[in-house]
Short mmCIF file of C-alpha atoms in Angstrom, two decimals:
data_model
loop_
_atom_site.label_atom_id
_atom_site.label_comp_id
_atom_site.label_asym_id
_atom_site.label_seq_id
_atom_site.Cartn_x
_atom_site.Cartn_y
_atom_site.Cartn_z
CA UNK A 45 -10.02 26.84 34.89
CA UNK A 46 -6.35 27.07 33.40
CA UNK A 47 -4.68 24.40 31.63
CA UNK A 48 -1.25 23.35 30.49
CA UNK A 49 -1.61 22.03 26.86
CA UNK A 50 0.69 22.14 23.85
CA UNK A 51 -0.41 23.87 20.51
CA UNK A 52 0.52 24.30 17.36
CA UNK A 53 -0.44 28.37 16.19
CA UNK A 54 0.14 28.10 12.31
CA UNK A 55 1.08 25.06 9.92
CA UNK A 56 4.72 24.63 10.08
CA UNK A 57 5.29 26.05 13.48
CA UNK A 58 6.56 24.12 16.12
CA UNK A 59 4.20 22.90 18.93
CA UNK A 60 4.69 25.12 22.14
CA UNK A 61 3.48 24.40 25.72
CA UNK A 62 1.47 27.53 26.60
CA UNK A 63 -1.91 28.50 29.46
CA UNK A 64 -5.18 28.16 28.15
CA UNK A 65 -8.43 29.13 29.85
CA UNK A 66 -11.06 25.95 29.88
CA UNK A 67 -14.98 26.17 29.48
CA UNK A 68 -16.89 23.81 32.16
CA UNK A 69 -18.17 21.28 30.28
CA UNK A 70 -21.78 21.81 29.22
CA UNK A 71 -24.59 19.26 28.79
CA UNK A 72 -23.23 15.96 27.51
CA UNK A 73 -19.80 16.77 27.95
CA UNK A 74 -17.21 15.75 30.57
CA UNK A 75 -14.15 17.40 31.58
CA UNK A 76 -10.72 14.79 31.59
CA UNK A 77 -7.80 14.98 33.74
CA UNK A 78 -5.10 13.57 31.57
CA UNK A 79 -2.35 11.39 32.46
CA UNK A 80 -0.65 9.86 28.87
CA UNK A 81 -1.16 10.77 25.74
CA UNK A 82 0.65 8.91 22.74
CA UNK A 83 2.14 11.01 19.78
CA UNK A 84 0.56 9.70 16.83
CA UNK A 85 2.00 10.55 13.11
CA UNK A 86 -0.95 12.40 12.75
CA UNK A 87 -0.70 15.16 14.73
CA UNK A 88 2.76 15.65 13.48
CA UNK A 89 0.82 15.85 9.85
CA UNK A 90 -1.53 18.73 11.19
CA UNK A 91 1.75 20.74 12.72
CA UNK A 92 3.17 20.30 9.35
CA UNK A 93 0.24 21.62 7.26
CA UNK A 94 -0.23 17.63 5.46
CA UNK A 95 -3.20 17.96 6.73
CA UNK A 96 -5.93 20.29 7.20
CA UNK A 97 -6.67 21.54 10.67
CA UNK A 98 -8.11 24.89 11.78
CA UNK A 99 -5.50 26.90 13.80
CA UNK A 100 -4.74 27.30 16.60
CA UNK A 101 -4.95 23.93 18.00
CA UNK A 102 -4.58 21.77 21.01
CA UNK A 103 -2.76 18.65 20.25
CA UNK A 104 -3.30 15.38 20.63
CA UNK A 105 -6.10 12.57 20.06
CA UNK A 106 -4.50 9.65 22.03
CA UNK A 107 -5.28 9.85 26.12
CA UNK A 108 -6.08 7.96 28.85
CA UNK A 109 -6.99 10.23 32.35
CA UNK A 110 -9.97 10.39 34.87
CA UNK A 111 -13.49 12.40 34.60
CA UNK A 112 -12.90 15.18 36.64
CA UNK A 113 -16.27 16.59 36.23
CA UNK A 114 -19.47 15.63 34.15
CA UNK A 115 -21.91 18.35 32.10
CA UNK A 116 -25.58 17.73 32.34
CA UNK A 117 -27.41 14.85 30.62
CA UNK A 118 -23.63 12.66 30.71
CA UNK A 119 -24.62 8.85 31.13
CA UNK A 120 -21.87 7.27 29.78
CA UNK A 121 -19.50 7.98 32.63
CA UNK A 122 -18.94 9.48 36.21
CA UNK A 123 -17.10 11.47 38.07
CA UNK A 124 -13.90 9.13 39.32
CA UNK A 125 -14.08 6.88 36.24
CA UNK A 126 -10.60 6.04 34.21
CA UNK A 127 -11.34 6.24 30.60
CA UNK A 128 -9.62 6.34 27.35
CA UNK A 129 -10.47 8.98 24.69
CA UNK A 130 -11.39 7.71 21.32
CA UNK A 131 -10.53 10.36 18.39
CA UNK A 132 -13.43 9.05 16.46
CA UNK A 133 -16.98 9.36 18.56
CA UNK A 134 -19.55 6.77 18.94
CA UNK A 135 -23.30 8.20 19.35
CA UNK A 136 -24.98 5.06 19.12
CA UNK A 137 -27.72 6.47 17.41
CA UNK A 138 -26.66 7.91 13.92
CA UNK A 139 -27.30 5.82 10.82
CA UNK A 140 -23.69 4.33 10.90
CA UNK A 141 -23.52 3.58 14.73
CA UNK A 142 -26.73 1.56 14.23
CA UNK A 143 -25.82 -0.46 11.81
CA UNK A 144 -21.99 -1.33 13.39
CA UNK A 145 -20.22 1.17 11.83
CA UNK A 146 -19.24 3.70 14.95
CA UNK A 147 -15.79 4.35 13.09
CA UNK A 148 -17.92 6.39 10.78
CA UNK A 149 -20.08 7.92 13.31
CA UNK A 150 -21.89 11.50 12.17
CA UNK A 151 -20.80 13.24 15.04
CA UNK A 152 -17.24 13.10 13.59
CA UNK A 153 -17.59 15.77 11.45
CA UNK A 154 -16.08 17.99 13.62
CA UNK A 155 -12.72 16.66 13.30
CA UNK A 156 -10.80 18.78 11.35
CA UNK A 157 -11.72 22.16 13.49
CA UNK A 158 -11.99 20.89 16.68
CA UNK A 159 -15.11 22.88 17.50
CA UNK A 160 -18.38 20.99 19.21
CA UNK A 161 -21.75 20.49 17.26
CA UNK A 162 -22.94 24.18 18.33
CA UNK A 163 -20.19 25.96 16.50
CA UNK A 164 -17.87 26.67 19.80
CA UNK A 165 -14.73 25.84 21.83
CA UNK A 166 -13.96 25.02 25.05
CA UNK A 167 -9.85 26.05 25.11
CA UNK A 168 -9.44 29.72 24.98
CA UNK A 169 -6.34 32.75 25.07
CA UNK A 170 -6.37 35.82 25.07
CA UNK A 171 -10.43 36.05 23.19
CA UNK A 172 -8.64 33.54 20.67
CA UNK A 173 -10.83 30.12 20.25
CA UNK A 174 -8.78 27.14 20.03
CA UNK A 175 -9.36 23.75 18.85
CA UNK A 176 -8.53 20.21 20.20
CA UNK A 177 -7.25 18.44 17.88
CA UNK A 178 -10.35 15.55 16.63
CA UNK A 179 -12.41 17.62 19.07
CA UNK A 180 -9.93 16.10 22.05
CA UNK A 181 -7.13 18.08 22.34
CA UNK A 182 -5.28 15.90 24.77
CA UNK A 183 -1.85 17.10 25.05
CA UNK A 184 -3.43 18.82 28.15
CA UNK A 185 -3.51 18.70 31.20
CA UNK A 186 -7.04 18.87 31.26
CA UNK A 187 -9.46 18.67 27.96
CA UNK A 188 -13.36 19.19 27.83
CA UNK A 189 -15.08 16.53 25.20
CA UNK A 190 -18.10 15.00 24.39
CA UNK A 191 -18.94 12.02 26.46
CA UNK A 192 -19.33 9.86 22.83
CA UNK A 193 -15.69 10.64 23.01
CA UNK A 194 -15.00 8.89 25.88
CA UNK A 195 -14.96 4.81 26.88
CA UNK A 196 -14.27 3.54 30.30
CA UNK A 197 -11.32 1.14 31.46
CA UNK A 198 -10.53 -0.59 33.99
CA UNK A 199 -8.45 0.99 36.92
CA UNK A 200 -5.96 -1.63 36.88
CA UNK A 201 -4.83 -0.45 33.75
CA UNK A 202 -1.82 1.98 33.57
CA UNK A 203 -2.72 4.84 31.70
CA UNK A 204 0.39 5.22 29.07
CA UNK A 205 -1.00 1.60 27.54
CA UNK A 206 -4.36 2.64 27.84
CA UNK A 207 -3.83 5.87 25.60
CA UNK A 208 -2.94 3.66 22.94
CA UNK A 209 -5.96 1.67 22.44
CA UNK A 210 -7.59 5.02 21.44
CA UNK A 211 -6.54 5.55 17.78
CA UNK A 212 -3.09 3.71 17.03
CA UNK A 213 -3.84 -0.35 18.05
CA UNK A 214 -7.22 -0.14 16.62
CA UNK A 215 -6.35 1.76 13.66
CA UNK A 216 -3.84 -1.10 13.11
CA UNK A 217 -5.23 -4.11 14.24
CA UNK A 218 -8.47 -3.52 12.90
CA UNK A 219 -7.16 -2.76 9.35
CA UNK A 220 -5.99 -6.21 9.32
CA UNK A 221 -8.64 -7.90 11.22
CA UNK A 222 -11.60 -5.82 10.05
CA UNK A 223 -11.12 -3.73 6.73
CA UNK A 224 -8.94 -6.36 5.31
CA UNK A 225 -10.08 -9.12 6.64
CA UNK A 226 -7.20 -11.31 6.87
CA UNK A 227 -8.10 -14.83 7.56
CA UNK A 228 -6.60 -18.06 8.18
CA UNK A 229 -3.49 -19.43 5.97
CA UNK A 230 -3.68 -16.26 3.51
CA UNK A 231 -0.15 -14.02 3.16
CA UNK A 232 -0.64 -10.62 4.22
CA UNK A 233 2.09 -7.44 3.84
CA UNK A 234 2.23 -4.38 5.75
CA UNK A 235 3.82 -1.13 4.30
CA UNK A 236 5.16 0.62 7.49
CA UNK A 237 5.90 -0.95 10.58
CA UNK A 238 5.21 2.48 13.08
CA UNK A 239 2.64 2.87 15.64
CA UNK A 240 -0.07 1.68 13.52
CA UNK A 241 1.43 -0.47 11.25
CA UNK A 242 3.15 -2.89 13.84
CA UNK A 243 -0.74 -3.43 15.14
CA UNK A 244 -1.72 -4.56 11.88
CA UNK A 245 1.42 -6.94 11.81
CA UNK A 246 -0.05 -8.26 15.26
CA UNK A 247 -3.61 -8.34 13.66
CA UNK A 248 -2.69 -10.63 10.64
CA UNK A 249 -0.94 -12.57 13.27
CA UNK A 250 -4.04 -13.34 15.75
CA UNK A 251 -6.26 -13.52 12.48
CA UNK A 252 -4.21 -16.98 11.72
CA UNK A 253 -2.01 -15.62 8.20
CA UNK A 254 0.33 -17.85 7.22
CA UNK A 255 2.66 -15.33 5.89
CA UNK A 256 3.05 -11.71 7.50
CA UNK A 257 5.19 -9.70 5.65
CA UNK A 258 6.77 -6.40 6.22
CA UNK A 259 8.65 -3.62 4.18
CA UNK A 260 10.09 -1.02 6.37
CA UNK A 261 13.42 0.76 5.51
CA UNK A 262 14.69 0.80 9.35
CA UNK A 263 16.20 -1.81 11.02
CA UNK A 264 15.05 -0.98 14.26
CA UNK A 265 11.44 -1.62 13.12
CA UNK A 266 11.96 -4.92 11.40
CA UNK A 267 13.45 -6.21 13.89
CA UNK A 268 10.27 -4.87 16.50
CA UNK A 269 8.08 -6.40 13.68
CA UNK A 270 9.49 -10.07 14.28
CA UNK A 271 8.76 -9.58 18.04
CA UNK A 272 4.86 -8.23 17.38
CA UNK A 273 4.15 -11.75 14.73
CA UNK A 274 6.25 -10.91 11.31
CA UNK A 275 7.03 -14.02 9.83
CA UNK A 276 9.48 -12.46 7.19
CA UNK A 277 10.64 -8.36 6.95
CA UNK A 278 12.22 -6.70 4.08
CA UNK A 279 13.90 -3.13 3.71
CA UNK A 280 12.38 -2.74 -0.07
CA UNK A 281 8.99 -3.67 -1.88
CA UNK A 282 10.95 -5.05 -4.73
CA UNK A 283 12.51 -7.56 -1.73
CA UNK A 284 9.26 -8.18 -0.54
CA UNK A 285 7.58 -8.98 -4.38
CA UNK A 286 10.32 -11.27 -4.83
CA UNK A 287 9.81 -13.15 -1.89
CA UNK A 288 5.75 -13.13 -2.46
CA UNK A 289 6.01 -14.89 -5.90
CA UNK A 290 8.51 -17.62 -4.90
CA UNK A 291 6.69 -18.31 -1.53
CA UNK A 292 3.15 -18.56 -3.18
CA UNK A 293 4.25 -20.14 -6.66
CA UNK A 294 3.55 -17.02 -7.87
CA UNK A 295 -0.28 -16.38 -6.66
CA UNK A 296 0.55 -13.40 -5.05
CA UNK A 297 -0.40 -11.93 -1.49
CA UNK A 298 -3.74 -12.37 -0.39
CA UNK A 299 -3.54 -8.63 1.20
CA UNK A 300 -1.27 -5.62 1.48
CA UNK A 301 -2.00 -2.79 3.78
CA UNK A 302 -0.66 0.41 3.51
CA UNK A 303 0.37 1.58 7.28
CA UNK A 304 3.38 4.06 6.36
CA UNK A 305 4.13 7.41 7.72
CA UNK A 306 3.27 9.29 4.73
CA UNK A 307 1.87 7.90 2.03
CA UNK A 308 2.85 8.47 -1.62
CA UNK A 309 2.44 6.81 -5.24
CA UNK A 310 5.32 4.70 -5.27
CA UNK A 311 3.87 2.74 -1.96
CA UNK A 312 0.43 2.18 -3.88
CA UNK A 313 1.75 0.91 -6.69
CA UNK A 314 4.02 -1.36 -4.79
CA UNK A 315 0.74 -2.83 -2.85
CA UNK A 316 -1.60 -2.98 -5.86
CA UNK A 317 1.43 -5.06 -7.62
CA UNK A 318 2.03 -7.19 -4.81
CA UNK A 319 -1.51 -8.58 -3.97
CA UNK A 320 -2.99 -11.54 -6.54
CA UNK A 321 -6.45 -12.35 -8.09
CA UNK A 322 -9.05 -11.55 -5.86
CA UNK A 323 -6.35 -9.38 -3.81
CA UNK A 324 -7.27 -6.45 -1.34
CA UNK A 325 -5.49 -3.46 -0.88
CA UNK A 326 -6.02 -1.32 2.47
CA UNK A 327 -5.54 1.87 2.66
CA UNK A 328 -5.09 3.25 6.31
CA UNK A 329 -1.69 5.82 5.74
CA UNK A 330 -2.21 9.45 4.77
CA UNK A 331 -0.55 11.61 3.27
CA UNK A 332 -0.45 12.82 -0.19
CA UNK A 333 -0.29 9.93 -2.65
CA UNK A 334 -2.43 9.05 -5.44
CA UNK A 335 -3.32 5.56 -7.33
CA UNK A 336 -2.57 6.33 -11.13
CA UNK A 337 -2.79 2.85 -12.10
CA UNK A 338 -4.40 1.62 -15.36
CA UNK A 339 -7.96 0.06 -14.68
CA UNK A 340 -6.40 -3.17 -15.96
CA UNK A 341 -4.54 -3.42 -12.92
CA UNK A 342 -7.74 -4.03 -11.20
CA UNK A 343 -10.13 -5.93 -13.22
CA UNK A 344 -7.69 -8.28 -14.89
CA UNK A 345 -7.66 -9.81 -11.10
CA UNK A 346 -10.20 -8.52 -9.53
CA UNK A 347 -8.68 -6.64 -7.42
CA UNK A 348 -9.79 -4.12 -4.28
CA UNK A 349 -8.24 -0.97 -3.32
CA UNK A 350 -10.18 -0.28 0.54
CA UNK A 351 -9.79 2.88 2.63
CA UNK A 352 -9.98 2.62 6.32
CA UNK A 353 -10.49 4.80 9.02
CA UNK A 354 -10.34 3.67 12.85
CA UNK A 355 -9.12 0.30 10.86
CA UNK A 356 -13.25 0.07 10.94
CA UNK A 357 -13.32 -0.95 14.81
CA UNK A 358 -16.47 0.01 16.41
CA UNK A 359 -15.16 1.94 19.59
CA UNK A 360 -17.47 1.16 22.48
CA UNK A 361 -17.34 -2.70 21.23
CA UNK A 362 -13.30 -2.92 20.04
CA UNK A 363 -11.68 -1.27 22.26
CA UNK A 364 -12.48 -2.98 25.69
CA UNK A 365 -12.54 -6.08 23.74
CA UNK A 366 -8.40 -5.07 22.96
CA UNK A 367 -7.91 -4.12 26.07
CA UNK A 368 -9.26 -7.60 27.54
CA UNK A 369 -6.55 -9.40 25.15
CA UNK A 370 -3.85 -7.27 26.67
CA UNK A 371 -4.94 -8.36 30.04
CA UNK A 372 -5.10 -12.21 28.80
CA UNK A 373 -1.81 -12.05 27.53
CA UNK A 374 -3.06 -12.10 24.05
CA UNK A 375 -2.05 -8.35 22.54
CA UNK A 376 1.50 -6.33 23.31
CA UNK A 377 0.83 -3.39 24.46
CA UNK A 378 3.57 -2.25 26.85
CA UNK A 379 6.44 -3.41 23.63
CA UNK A 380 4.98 -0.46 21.79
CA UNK A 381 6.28 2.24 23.81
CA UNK A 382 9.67 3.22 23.05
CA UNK A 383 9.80 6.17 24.59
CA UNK A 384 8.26 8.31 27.16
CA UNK A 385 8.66 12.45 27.14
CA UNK A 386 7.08 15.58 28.90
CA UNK A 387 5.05 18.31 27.37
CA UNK A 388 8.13 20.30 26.65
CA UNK A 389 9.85 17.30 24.83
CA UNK A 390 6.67 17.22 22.35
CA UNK A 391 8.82 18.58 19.40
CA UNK A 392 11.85 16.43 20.18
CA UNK A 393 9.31 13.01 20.63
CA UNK A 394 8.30 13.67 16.75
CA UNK A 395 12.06 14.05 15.26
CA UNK A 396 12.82 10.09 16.91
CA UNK A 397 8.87 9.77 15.79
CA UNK A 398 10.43 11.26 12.26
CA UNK A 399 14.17 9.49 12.75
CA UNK A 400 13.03 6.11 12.85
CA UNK A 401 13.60 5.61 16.68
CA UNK A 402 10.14 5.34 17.86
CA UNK A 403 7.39 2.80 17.30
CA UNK A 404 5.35 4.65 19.72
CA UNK A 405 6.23 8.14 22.07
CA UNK A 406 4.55 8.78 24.77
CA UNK A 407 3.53 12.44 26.50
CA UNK A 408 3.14 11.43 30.65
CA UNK A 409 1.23 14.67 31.68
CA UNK A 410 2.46 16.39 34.60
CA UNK A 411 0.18 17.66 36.90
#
């Protein structure tokens, strides 16, 4: 069939909506009708050549839709079911599914060329093979995935929230909740108060922290931050350190996680500085920065410097258990979308992404 999707050709050019031709999907695969799709910083990393990504590619790894059509062997989901894609898959039977790690589930590998386990693609032009981005590819109107990529939702839920509980709130929220583990009474500080990092601000919140601080250098974000559980914001680190030792008599932050656009040195060394004895640092930003600390730093208090990917949810457990919270009343989900655009407005929805007007844009797909 042919698709409307937007691509990016080569690193550094712009994304462009353009026709692709679009495999069936074959056995254990399921073909998506999209509706939303959010524009995560990551994708705008990728069009920028941050990142690695095979070219060309089919943007996108945040969408909600409906299975169109099912491959054979697909048991996870029908034909008729509303589901949210989730950029990192879930097997269930790999070593790290098994043991409750699905954010670092083998059949992830594929990420970064956005071809399926066989060595092939589903979104074709002209003989030219392209990618979805995370092996999703949902800035389309239609996308062809695995069905580990895929977890159901209920119908009641609109899909421009739903998209977002497939890589930004859990990324977030489960880097303060799971790969920190922020607890009760501690003071926590988020770097970054986007899509991801305003999560994490509502994580530390739910998880019971005392304190939850956040640096951000826009306005417009500190002032979200307060509405999504910030107890105290701050334009600078050296703002927030001086606020950290006077509020704790000088023990420091129990946790700082690292949720900026792009991450660089100066933001690592303003976390690692910022935490206390015992203190964790969380690394869920990418970018190009590097920790160039001496190993005193870390041993003379004992502190951790943790990486996180998928803020270590497990997706087929985490997800409907966030989207239950939004239903109780429990987790803002509709406050995170600032703005909605079409397909051809992808490349103006990342310069207010890049400006510092957006905590989260959203693609509706037209159809």
């Amino acid at each position: 069939m042919k698709t409307q999707a937007v691509v990016c050709r080569e690193p550094g050019q712009p994304w462009e909506v353009t026709e692709l031709d679009l495999d069936e999907p074959r056995a254990n695969e399921v073909r998506i009708k999209m509706m939303a799709a959010g524009m995560c910083h990551s994708d705008d990393h990728i069009q920028k050549g941050d990142a690695p990504m095979r070219m060309p590619v089919v943007g996108g790894h945040e969408g909600a839709g409906i299975i169109d059509a099912v491959g054979e062997g697909v048991t996870r989901v029908k034909v008729g079911d509303h589901v949210v894609c989730s950029f990192i898959p879930a097997c269930g039977s790999c070593r790290y599914c098994s043991t409750g790690h699905q954010n670092l589930c083998d059949s992830g590998k594929n990420a970064a060329t956005g071809e399926f386990p066989d060595g092939t693609f589903r979104f074709h032009q002209d003989g030219v093979d392209f990618g979805g981005l995370c092996v999703l590819g949902t800035f389309s109107q239609y996308t062809v995935v695995s069905e580990y990529s895929v977890i159901p939702i209920p119908e009641d839920l609109p899909f421009d929230v739903a998209c977002l509980v497939g890589c930004g709130v859990p990324t977030g929220w489960g880097s303060a909740v799971h790969a920190a583990g922020v607890q009760v009474g501690q003071t926590a500080v988020i770097f970054g108060a986007g899509g991801v990092g305003m999560n994490a601000v509502q994580g530390a919140a739910l998880a019971g922290a005392t304190r939850v601080v956040v640096v951000d250098p826009v306005q417009f974000k500190r002032d979200k931050a307060l509405e999504f559980g910030a107890t105290h914001v701050f334009a600078t680190a050296q703002e927030a350190t001086d606020f950290v030792i006077e509020a704790t008599w000088g023990e420091l932050a129990d946790h700082a996680i690292i949720t900026v656009g792009s991450l660089h040195d100066e933001v690592i060394h303003d976390a690692i500085n910022i935490v206390g004895k015992s203190g964790q640092v969380t690394i869920t930003a990418v970018g190009n920065g590097s920790i160039k600390e001496h190993p005193g730093m870390l041993i003379g208090y004992q502190r951790r410097i943790q990486g996180a990917i998928f803020g270590a949810c497990n997706p087929l457990h985490d997800v409907p258990r966030l989207v239950g919270m939004y239903q109780a009343g429990k987790l803002k989900l509709d406050e995170l979308i600032t703005n909605r655009y079409t397909m051809a407005d992808v490349n103006q929805g990342y310069q207010d992404m890049l400006d510092g007007k957006n905590i989260r844009g959203i693609i509706t797909i037209e159809h």
